[in-house]
Coordinates of C-alpha atoms in Angstrom, one line a residue:
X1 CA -16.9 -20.1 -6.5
X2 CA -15.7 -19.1 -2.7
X3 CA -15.2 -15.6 -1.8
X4 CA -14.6 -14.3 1.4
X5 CA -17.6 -12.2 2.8
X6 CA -17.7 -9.6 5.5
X7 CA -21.0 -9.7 6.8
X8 CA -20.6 -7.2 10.0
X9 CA -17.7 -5.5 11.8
X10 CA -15.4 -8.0 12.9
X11 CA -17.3 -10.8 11.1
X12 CA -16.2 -12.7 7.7
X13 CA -17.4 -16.1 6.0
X14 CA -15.8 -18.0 3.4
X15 CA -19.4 -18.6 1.4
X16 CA -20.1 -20.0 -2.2
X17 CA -20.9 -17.4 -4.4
X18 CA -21.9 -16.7 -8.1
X19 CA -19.0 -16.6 -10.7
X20 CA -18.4 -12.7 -11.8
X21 CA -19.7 -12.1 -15.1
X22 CA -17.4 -9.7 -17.3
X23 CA -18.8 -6.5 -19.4
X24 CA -17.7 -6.1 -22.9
X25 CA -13.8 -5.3 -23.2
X26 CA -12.9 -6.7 -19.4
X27 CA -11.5 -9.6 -18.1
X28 CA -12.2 -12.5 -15.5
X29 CA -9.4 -13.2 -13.4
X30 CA -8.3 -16.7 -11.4
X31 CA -7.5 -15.2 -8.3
X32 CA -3.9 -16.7 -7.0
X33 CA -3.0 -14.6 -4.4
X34 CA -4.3 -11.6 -2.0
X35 CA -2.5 -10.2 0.3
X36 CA -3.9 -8.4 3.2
X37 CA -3.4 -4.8 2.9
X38 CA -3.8 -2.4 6.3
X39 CA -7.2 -1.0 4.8
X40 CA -8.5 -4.5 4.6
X41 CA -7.9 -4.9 8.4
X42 CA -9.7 -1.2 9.0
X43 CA -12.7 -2.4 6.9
X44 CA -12.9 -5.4 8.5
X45 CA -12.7 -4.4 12.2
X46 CA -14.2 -1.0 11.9
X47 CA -16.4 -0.8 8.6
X48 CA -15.7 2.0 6.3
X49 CA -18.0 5.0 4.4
X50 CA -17.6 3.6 1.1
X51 CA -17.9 0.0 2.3
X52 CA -21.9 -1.6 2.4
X53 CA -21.8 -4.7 4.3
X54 CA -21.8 -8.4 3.2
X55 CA -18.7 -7.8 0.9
X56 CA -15.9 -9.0 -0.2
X57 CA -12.2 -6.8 0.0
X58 CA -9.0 -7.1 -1.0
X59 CA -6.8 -4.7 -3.6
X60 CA -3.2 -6.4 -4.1
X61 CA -3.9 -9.2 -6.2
X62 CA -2.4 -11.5 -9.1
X63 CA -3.4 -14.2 -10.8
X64 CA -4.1 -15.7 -14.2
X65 CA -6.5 -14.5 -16.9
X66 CA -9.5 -17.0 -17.0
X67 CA -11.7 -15.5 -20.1
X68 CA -11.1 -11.7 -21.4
X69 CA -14.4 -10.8 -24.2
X70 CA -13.5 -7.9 -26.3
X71 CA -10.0 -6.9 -26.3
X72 CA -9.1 -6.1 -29.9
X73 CA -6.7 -3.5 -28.7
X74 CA -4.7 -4.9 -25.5
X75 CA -2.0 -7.5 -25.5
X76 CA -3.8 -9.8 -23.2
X77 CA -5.3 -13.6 -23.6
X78 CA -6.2 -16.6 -21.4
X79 CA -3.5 -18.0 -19.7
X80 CA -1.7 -15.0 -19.0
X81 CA -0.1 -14.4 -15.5
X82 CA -1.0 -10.8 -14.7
X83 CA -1.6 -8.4 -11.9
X84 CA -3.4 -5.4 -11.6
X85 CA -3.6 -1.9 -11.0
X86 CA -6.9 -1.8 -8.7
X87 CA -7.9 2.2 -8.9
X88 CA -10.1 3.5 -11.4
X89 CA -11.8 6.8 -12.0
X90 CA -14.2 8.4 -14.2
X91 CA -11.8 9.2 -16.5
X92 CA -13.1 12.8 -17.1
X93 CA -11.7 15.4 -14.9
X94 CA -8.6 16.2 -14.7
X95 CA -6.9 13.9 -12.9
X96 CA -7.7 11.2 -14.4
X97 CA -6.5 12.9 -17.7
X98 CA -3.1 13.5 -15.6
X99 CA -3.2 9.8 -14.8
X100 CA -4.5 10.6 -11.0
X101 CA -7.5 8.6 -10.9
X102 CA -6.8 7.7 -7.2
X103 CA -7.6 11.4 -6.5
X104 CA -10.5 11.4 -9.2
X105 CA -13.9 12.5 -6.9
X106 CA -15.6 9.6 -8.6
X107 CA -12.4 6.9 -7.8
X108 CA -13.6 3.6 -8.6
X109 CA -11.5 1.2 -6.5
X110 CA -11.5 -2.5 -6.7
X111 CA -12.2 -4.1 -3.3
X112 CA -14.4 -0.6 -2.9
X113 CA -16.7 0.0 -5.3
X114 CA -16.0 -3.5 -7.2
X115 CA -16.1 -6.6 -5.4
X116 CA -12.5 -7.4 -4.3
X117 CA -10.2 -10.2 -4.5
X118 CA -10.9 -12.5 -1.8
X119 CA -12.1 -14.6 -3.5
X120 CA -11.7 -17.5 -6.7
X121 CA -12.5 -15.1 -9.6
X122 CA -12.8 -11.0 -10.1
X123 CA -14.0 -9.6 -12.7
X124 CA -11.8 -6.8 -14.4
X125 CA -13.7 -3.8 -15.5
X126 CA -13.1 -2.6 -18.9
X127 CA -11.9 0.8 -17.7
X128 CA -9.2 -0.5 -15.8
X129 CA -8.5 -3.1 -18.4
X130 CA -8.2 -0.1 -21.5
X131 CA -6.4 2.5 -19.3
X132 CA -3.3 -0.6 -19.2
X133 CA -4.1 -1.5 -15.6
X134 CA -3.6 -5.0 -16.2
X135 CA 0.1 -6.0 -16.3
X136 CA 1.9 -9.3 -17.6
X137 CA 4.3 -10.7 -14.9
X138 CA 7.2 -12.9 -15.8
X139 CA 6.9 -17.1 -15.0
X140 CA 9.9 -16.6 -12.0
X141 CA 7.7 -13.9 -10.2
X142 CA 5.2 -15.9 -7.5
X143 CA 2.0 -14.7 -7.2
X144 CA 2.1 -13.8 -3.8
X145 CA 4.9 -11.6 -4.7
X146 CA 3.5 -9.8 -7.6
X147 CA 0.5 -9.2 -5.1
X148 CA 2.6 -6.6 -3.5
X149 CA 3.0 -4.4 -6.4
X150 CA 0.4 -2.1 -5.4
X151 CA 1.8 -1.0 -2.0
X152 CA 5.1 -0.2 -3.6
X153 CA 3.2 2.1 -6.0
X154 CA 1.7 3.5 -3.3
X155 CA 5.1 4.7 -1.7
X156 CA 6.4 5.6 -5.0
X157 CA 3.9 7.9 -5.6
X158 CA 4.9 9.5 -1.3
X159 CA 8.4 9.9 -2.8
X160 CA 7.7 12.2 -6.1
X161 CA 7.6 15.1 -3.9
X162 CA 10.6 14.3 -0.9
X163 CA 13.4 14.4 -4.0
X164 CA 15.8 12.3 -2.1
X165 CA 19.3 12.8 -3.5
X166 CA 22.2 10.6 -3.5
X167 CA 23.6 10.9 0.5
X168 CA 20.9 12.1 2.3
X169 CA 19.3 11.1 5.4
X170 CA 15.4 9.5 5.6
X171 CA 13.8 9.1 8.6
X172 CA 10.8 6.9 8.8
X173 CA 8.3 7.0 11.7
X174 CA 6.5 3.3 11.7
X175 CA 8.2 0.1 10.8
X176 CA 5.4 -1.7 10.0
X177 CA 4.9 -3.1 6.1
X178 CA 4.9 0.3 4.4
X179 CA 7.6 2.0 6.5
X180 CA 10.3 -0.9 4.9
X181 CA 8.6 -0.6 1.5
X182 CA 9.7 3.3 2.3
X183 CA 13.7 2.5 3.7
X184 CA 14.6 0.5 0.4
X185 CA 12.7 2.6 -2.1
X186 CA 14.7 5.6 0.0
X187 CA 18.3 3.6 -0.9
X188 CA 16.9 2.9 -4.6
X189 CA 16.9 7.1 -4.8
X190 CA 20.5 6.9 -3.2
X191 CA 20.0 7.7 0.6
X192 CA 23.2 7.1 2.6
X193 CA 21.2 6.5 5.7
X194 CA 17.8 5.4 6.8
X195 CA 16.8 5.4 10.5
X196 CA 13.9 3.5 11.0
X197 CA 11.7 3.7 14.3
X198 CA 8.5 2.0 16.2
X199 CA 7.1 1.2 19.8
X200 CA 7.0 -2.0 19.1
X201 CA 10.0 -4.4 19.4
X202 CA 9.4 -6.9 16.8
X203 CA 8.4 -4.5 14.1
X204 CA 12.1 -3.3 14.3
X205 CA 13.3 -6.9 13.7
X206 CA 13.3 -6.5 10.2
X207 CA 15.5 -3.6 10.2
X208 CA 19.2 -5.3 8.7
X209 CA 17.0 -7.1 6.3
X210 CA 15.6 -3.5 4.6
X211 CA 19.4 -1.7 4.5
X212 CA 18.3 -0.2 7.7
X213 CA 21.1 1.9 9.0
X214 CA 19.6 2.7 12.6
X215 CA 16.4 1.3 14.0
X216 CA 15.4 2.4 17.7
X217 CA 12.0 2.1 19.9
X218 CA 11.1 5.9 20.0
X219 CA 9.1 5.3 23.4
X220 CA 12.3 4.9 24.8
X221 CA 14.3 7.2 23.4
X222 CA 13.5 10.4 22.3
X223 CA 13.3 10.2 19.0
X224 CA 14.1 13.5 17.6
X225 CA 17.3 13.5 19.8
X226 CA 18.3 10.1 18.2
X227 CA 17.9 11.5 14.9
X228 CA 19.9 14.5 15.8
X229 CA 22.4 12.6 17.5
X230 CA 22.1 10.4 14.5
X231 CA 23.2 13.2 12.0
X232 CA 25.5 15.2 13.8
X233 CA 23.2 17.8 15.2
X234 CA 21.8 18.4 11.7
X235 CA 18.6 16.8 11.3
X236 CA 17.7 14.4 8.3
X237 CA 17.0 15.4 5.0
X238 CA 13.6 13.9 5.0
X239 CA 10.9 12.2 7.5
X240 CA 8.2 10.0 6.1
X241 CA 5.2 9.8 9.1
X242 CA 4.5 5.9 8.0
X243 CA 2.4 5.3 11.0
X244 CA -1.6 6.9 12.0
X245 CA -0.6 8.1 14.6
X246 CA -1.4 12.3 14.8
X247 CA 1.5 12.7 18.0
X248 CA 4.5 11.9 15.4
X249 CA 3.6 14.7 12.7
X250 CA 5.5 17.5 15.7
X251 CA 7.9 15.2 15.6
X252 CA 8.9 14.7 12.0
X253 CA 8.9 18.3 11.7
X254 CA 11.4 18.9 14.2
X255 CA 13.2 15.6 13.2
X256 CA 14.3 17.6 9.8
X257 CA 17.2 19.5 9.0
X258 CA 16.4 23.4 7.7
X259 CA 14.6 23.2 4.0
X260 CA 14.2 19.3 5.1
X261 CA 10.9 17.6 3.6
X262 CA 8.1 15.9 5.6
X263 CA 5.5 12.8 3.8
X264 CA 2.3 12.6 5.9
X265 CA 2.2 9.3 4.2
X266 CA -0.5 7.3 6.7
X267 CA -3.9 8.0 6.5
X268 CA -5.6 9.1 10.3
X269 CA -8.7 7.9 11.7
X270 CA -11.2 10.8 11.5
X271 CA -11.8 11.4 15.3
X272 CA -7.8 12.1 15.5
X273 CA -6.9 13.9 12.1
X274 CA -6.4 17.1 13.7
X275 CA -3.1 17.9 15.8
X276 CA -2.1 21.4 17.4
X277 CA 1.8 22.1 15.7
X278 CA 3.5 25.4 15.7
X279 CA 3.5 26.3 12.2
X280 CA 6.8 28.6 12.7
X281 CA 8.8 25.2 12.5
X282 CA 7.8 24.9 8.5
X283 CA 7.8 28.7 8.3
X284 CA 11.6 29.5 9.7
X285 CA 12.6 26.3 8.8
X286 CA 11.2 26.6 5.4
X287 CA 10.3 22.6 5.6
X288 CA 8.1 21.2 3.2
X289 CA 4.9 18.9 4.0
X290 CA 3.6 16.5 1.7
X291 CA 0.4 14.2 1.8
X292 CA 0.1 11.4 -0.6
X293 CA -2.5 8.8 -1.3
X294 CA -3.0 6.1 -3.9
X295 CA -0.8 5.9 -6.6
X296 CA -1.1 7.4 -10.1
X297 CA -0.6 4.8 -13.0
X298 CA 3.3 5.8 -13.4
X299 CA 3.9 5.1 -10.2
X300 CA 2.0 1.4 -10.5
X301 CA 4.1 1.0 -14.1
X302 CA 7.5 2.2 -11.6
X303 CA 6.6 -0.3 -9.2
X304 CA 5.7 -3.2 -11.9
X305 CA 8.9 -2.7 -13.2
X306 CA 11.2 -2.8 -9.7
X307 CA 9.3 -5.9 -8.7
X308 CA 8.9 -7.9 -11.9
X309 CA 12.5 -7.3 -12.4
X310 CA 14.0 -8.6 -8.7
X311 CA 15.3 -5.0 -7.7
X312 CA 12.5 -4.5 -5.3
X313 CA 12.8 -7.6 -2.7
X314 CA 9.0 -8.6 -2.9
X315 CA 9.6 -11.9 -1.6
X316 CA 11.2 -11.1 1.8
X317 CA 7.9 -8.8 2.4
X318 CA 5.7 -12.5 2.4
X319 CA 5.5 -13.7 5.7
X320 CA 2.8 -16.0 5.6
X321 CA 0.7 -17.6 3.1
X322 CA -2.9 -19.0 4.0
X323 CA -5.5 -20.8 2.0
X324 CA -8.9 -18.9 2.0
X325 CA -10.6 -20.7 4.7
X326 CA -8.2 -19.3 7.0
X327 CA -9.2 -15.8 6.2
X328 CA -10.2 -14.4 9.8
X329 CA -6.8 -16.2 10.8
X330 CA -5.2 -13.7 8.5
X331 CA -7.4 -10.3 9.5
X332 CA -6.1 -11.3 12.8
X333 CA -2.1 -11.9 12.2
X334 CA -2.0 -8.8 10.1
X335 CA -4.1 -6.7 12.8
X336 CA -1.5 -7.9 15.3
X337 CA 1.4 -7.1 13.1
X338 CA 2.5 -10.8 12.5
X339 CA 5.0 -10.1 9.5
X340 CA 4.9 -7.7 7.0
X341 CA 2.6 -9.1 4.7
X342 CA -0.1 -11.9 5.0
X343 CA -1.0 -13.6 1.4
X344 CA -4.2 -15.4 0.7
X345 CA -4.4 -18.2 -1.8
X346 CA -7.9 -18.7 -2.9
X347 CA -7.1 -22.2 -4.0
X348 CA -5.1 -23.7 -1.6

């Protein structure tokens, strides 16, 4: 089969390579679509700790169940059009028990610690396969669009702490892929207005498409004054930091109204995870801070559900589809923001 192999930093080739074999009670997957996820782009152009190099990445994936051996208990067989939930975990300690495994110390992820889904076939591992990561998707749903069910759950899972009530106001630092996923998700919970913000031009293009109410470049404008000026004086509700950039966190913090709630939802390179803040903003304000990574497997079932049903707009978040040849074409057009999500079609 072909698979697309990183080799070194900034180095991938599409190369023939063996067809996965599957352990008792997983499944072998046809690979229809992969779409490039931010991590993917990290790995590729700057390697990663729990990454060994040549390998093959990729998380949000669907496709269609090739041969399954063992599955006396799940309602799965050949032919079904599925995608997949790609963390696993130990399935000991205690989160995993609470359905965490993303924050399990032992998280097996696909693309991580199991060959991803760059490629024609995957092999499903029987954990993931018993703990109901595998979900059927209905025959209007396109593959690339059920591959972005896993970056919904993702922001699902930011939201379970921010409590966003019908009328508030969600500001969202970084309009990039996520920070849209964020700004309908936020109107899903009954937001009356979502100011969206960037330094770059084009990312706010896609801001009437999302139920954007205000989207501004916040390197021209300061953007806690726009906010302000935004909501009366007040402050919003609630500021999701959707963006790796350590600068913004100050600003959320002052962005948000007394008792307001802050996501650190980005993840930050290690060389610039620590900022200088004064604390007395979350003290005398009595904000709240939230981190978030992964998604638990209710927040995967959530997101299943929104896009399998039409209520999340998956398709409008598929900018471009390429066959797998073109995979460096990709890395590239999602590294340089091209769109919001770049799909790869192992068979095209």
């Amino acid at each position: 089969m072909k698979a697309a192999v990183i080799t070194d930093i900034g180095k991938v080739e599409v190369r023939e390579v063996p067809k996965p074999s599957i352990e008792g009670g997983g499944l072998l997957l046809r690979v229809e679509a992969c779409a490039i996820c931010g991590t993917d782009v990290r790995i590729f152009n700057f390697g990663h700790s729990k990454v060994k190099f040549p390998w093959t990445t990729g998380h949000e994936f669907a496709g269609v169940v090739e041969d399954i051996k063992g599955l006396p208990d799940v309602d799965l067989k050949v032919g079904d059009r599925v995608n997949v939930d790609p963390t696993d975990g130990c399935g000991k300690c205690e989160y995993c028990k609470a359905g965490r495994a993303s924050l399990c110390p032992e998280t097996k992820a696909i693309g991580y610690y199991y060959p991803g889904a760059f490629a024609q076939y995957i092999a499903i591992p029987p954990s993931i396969v018993r703990a109901g990561g595998v979900y059927k998707i209905p025959d209007d749903l396109s593959f690339p669009e059920a591959a972005v069910t896993e970056p919904v759950a993702a922001a699902i899972n930011g939201h379970e702490n921010l409590h966003i009530k019908l009328g508030e106001t969600v500001a969202i630092i970084g309009a990039g892929p996520l920070g849209y996923i964020h700004s309908i998700i936020s109107k899903l919970e009954g937001a009356a207005k979502v100011i969206i913000m960037d330094v770059v031009d084009d990312r706010l293009k896609f801001a009437s498409e999302f139920g954007v109410n205000l989207a501004f470049n916040s390197s021209k404008v300061d953007p806690v004054e726009a906010v302000r000026e935004a909501t009366g004086g007040a402050g919003a509700d609630v500021a999701i930091v959707a963006c790796s950039v350590t600068q913004v966190i100050e600003q959320a913090m002052k962005m948000v109204k007394k008792r307001g709630r802050v996501l650190l939802f980005a993840g930050f390179p290690k060389d610039r995870s620590r900022v200088e803040m004064d604390v007395n903003l979350i003290h005398y304000s009595e904000i709240g801070v939230f981190g978030s990574f992964g998604a638990p497997r209710a927040a995967y079932d959530t997101a299943h559900k929104l896009v399998a049903s039409g209520v999340f707009p998956a398709k409008k978040f598929v900018s471009a589809t390429l066959p797998l040849d073109r995979i460096a074409e990709g890395f590239a057009m999602a590294k340089a923001g091209q769109g919001l999500r770049i799909v790869m079609q192992p068979w095209a």
